Amino acid sequence: MDAIQALLSRASAAKLGEPAPSDENLDTILRCAMRAPDHGRLRPWRFLVIRGAGRRDFGDVLADSLRRQTPHASDDMLERERAKAMRAPLVVCVAAAVRHDSNIPRIEQILSAGAACENMMLAAYALGLGAMWKTGAAAYDDNVKIALGLTPADSIVGFIYVGTSSVPPKGQPQIDSATLVTSWPPVAS
Ligand SMILES: Cc1cc2nc3c(=O)[nH]c(=O)nc-3n(C[C@H](O)[C@H](O)[C@H](O)COP(=O)(O)O)c2cc1C
């Protein structure tokens, strides 16, 4: 797929199912992620690939997080949280392992990890796969980071769910670019 066409038409998948990306497609998606702009070439990204039965463990981590944050969460709420891990056959947790021994600002390292997420979204789409970028409270929970082998100093920037889109993508919203794009300095009228 042409790059501009992919950029202009990409949409999040509304629902994902099997099959999971092949190993070859996953490798392509991750290599695209690692082409994200990266000030100082710090490679501040971490990619945790969760699939198959590993998703059940991930679901338990999500449910534990909700239980800690909402002690009165009902069994239904906990089950819904656990089920999020099964939204797709494959999930990649993308984190920024911010290097504090560098003079590159923390925000730029986190932005680089966000750019890696977007590269993954676009790569999946261009390969004919579907993807969703999710965070939620769990992404900001230190206990979740530790359970996933990260440290509290790391920032989870996305859980990228990847699979096969089982419903047509949503339509593209109209965006009034005139409210978002201006010339600077303002042109005198
Ligand atoms: C950092 C980040 C976190 C997000 N987290 C969530 C989330 O937790 N739940 C959700 O429904 N959408 C989340 N979104 C938004 C969706 O991924 C998606 O971009 C949005 O629904 C617009 O759909 P589109 O990608 O098809 O334009 C997040 C987006 C970003 C950039």
PDB file of C-alpha atoms in Angstrom, residues 6-97:
ATOM      1  CA  ALA A   6      -2.137   4.323   4.356  1.00  0.00           C
ATOM      2  CA  LEU A   7      -1.690   7.548   6.335  1.00  0.00           C
ATOM      3  CA  LEU A   8      -4.901   9.053   4.986  1.00  0.00           C
ATOM      4  CA  SER A   9      -7.090   5.993   5.327  1.00  0.00           C
ATOM      5  CA  ARG A  10      -5.854   4.207   8.481  1.00  0.00           C
ATOM      6  CA  ALA A  11      -8.516   3.569  11.063  1.00  0.00           C
ATOM      7  CA  SER A  12      -8.558   1.613  14.292  1.00  0.00           C
ATOM      8  CA  ALA A  13     -10.195  -1.782  14.081  1.00  0.00           C
ATOM      9  CA  ALA A  14     -13.523  -1.957  15.895  1.00  0.00           C
ATOM     10  CA  LYS A  15     -13.261  -5.690  16.538  1.00  0.00           C
ATOM     11  CA  LEU A  16     -10.385  -8.116  16.093  1.00  0.00           C
ATOM     12  CA  GLY A  17     -10.124 -11.865  15.730  1.00  0.00           C
ATOM     13  CA  GLU A  18      -7.934 -14.668  14.469  1.00  0.00           C
ATOM     14  CA  PRO A  19      -5.680 -15.131  12.667  1.00  0.00           C
ATOM     15  CA  ALA A  20      -2.869 -13.442  14.523  1.00  0.00           C
ATOM     16  CA  PRO A  21      -0.161 -11.775  12.470  1.00  0.00           C
ATOM     17  CA  SER A  22       2.309 -14.280  11.093  1.00  0.00           C
ATOM     18  CA  ASP A  23       5.807 -14.241  12.601  1.00  0.00           C
ATOM     19  CA  GLU A  24       6.987 -12.529   9.422  1.00  0.00           C
ATOM     20  CA  ASN A  25       4.334  -9.804   9.685  1.00  0.00           C
ATOM     21  CA  LEU A  26       5.034  -9.323  13.389  1.00  0.00           C
ATOM     22  CA  ASP A  27       8.714  -8.933  12.614  1.00  0.00           C
ATOM     23  CA  THR A  28       7.872  -6.311   9.955  1.00  0.00           C
ATOM     24  CA  ILE A  29       5.601  -4.443  12.394  1.00  0.00           C
ATOM     25  CA  LEU A  30       8.312  -4.374  15.068  1.00  0.00           C
ATOM     26  CA  ARG A  31      11.001  -3.282  12.616  1.00  0.00           C
ATOM     27  CA  CYS A  32       8.711  -0.443  11.499  1.00  0.00           C
ATOM     28  CA  ALA A  33       8.285   0.504  15.180  1.00  0.00           C
ATOM     29  CA  MET A  34      12.044   0.733  15.536  1.00  0.00           C
ATOM     30  CA  ARG A  35      12.194   3.248  12.680  1.00  0.00           C
ATOM     31  CA  ALA A  36      10.475   5.800  14.899  1.00  0.00           C
ATOM     32  CA  PRO A  37      12.280   9.138  15.147  1.00  0.00           C
ATOM     33  CA  ASP A  38      14.626   8.799  18.131  1.00  0.00           C
ATOM     34  CA  HIS A  39      16.530  11.837  19.398  1.00  0.00           C
ATOM     35  CA  GLY A  40      20.027  10.763  20.415  1.00  0.00           C
ATOM     36  CA  ARG A  41      19.486   7.212  19.110  1.00  0.00           C
ATOM     37  CA  LEU A  42      18.715   6.116  22.647  1.00  0.00           C
ATOM     38  CA  ARG A  43      16.365   3.308  21.575  1.00  0.00           C
ATOM     39  CA  PRO A  44      14.200   4.056  24.618  1.00  0.00           C
ATOM     40  CA  TRP A  45      11.503   1.588  23.500  1.00  0.00           C
ATOM     41  CA  ARG A  46      10.505  -1.756  24.970  1.00  0.00           C
ATOM     42  CA  PHE A  47       8.122  -4.112  23.151  1.00  0.00           C
ATOM     43  CA  LEU A  48       6.522  -6.902  25.174  1.00  0.00           C
ATOM     44  CA  VAL A  49       4.804  -9.393  22.883  1.00  0.00           C
ATOM     45  CA  ILE A  50       1.853 -11.129  24.549  1.00  0.00           C
ATOM     46  CA  ARG A  51       0.044 -13.923  22.708  1.00  0.00           C
ATOM     47  CA  GLY A  52      -1.674 -17.257  23.078  1.00  0.00           C
ATOM     48  CA  ALA A  53      -2.017 -18.353  26.689  1.00  0.00           C
ATOM     49  CA  GLY A  54       0.127 -15.397  27.784  1.00  0.00           C
ATOM     50  CA  ARG A  55      -2.956 -13.256  27.238  1.00  0.00           C
ATOM     51  CA  ARG A  56      -4.675 -14.987  30.177  1.00  0.00           C
ATOM     52  CA  ASP A  57      -1.800 -13.960  32.453  1.00  0.00           C
ATOM     53  CA  PHE A  58      -2.047 -10.435  31.038  1.00  0.00           C
ATOM     54  CA  GLY A  59      -5.798 -10.471  31.729  1.00  0.00           C
ATOM     55  CA  ASP A  60      -5.080 -11.427  35.351  1.00  0.00           C
ATOM     56  CA  VAL A  61      -2.657  -8.491  35.596  1.00  0.00           C
ATOM     57  CA  LEU A  62      -5.363  -6.127  34.269  1.00  0.00           C
ATOM     58  CA  ALA A  63      -7.984  -7.506  36.661  1.00  0.00           C
ATOM     59  CA  ASP A  64      -5.579  -7.291  39.647  1.00  0.00           C
ATOM     60  CA  SER A  65      -4.909  -3.675  38.738  1.00  0.00           C
ATOM     61  CA  LEU A  66      -8.625  -2.859  38.658  1.00  0.00           C
ATOM     62  CA  ARG A  67      -9.154  -4.703  41.969  1.00  0.00           C
ATOM     63  CA  ARG A  68      -6.433  -2.628  43.623  1.00  0.00           C
ATOM     64  CA  GLN A  69      -7.671   0.652  42.178  1.00  0.00           C
ATOM     65  CA  THR A  70     -11.363  -0.090  42.716  1.00  0.00           C
ATOM     66  CA  PRO A  71     -11.614  -2.372  45.765  1.00  0.00           C
ATOM     67  CA  HIS A  72     -15.387  -2.646  45.376  1.00  0.00           C
ATOM     68  CA  ALA A  73     -15.232  -3.668  41.703  1.00  0.00           C
ATOM     69  CA  SER A  74     -17.856  -6.314  41.045  1.00  0.00           C
ATOM     70  CA  ASP A  75     -17.030  -9.755  39.652  1.00  0.00           C
ATOM     71  CA  ASP A  76     -18.575  -8.608  36.360  1.00  0.00           C
ATOM     72  CA  MET A  77     -16.280  -5.594  36.167  1.00  0.00           C
ATOM     73  CA  LEU A  78     -13.249  -7.756  36.933  1.00  0.00           C
ATOM     74  CA  GLU A  79     -14.280 -10.270  34.287  1.00  0.00           C
ATOM     75  CA  ARG A  80     -14.727  -7.509  31.697  1.00  0.00           C
ATOM     76  CA  GLU A  81     -11.276  -6.161  32.552  1.00  0.00           C
ATOM     77  CA  ARG A  82      -9.742  -9.650  32.293  1.00  0.00           C
ATOM     78  CA  ALA A  83     -11.457 -10.157  28.920  1.00  0.00           C
ATOM     79  CA  LYS A  84      -9.722  -7.083  27.472  1.00  0.00           C
ATOM     80  CA  ALA A  85      -6.574  -9.171  27.098  1.00  0.00           C
ATOM     81  CA  MET A  86      -8.466 -11.427  24.690  1.00  0.00           C
ATOM     82  CA  ARG A  87      -9.580  -8.573  22.402  1.00  0.00           C
ATOM     83  CA  ALA A  88      -7.021  -9.698  19.825  1.00  0.00           C
ATOM     84  CA  PRO A  89      -4.821 -12.701  19.226  1.00  0.00           C
ATOM     85  CA  LEU A  90      -1.728 -10.610  19.906  1.00  0.00           C
ATOM     86  CA  VAL A  91      -0.967  -7.636  22.129  1.00  0.00           C
ATOM     87  CA  VAL A  92       2.239  -5.637  22.205  1.00  0.00           C
ATOM     88  CA  CYS A  93       2.838  -3.543  25.296  1.00  0.00           C
ATOM     89  CA  VAL A  94       4.972  -0.594  24.192  1.00  0.00           C
ATOM     90  CA  ALA A  95       6.910   1.225  26.880  1.00  0.00           C
ATOM     91  CA  ALA A  96       9.476   3.970  27.071  1.00  0.00           C
ATOM     92  CA  ALA A  97      12.404   2.965  29.256  1.00  0.00           C
TER      93      ALA A  97
END
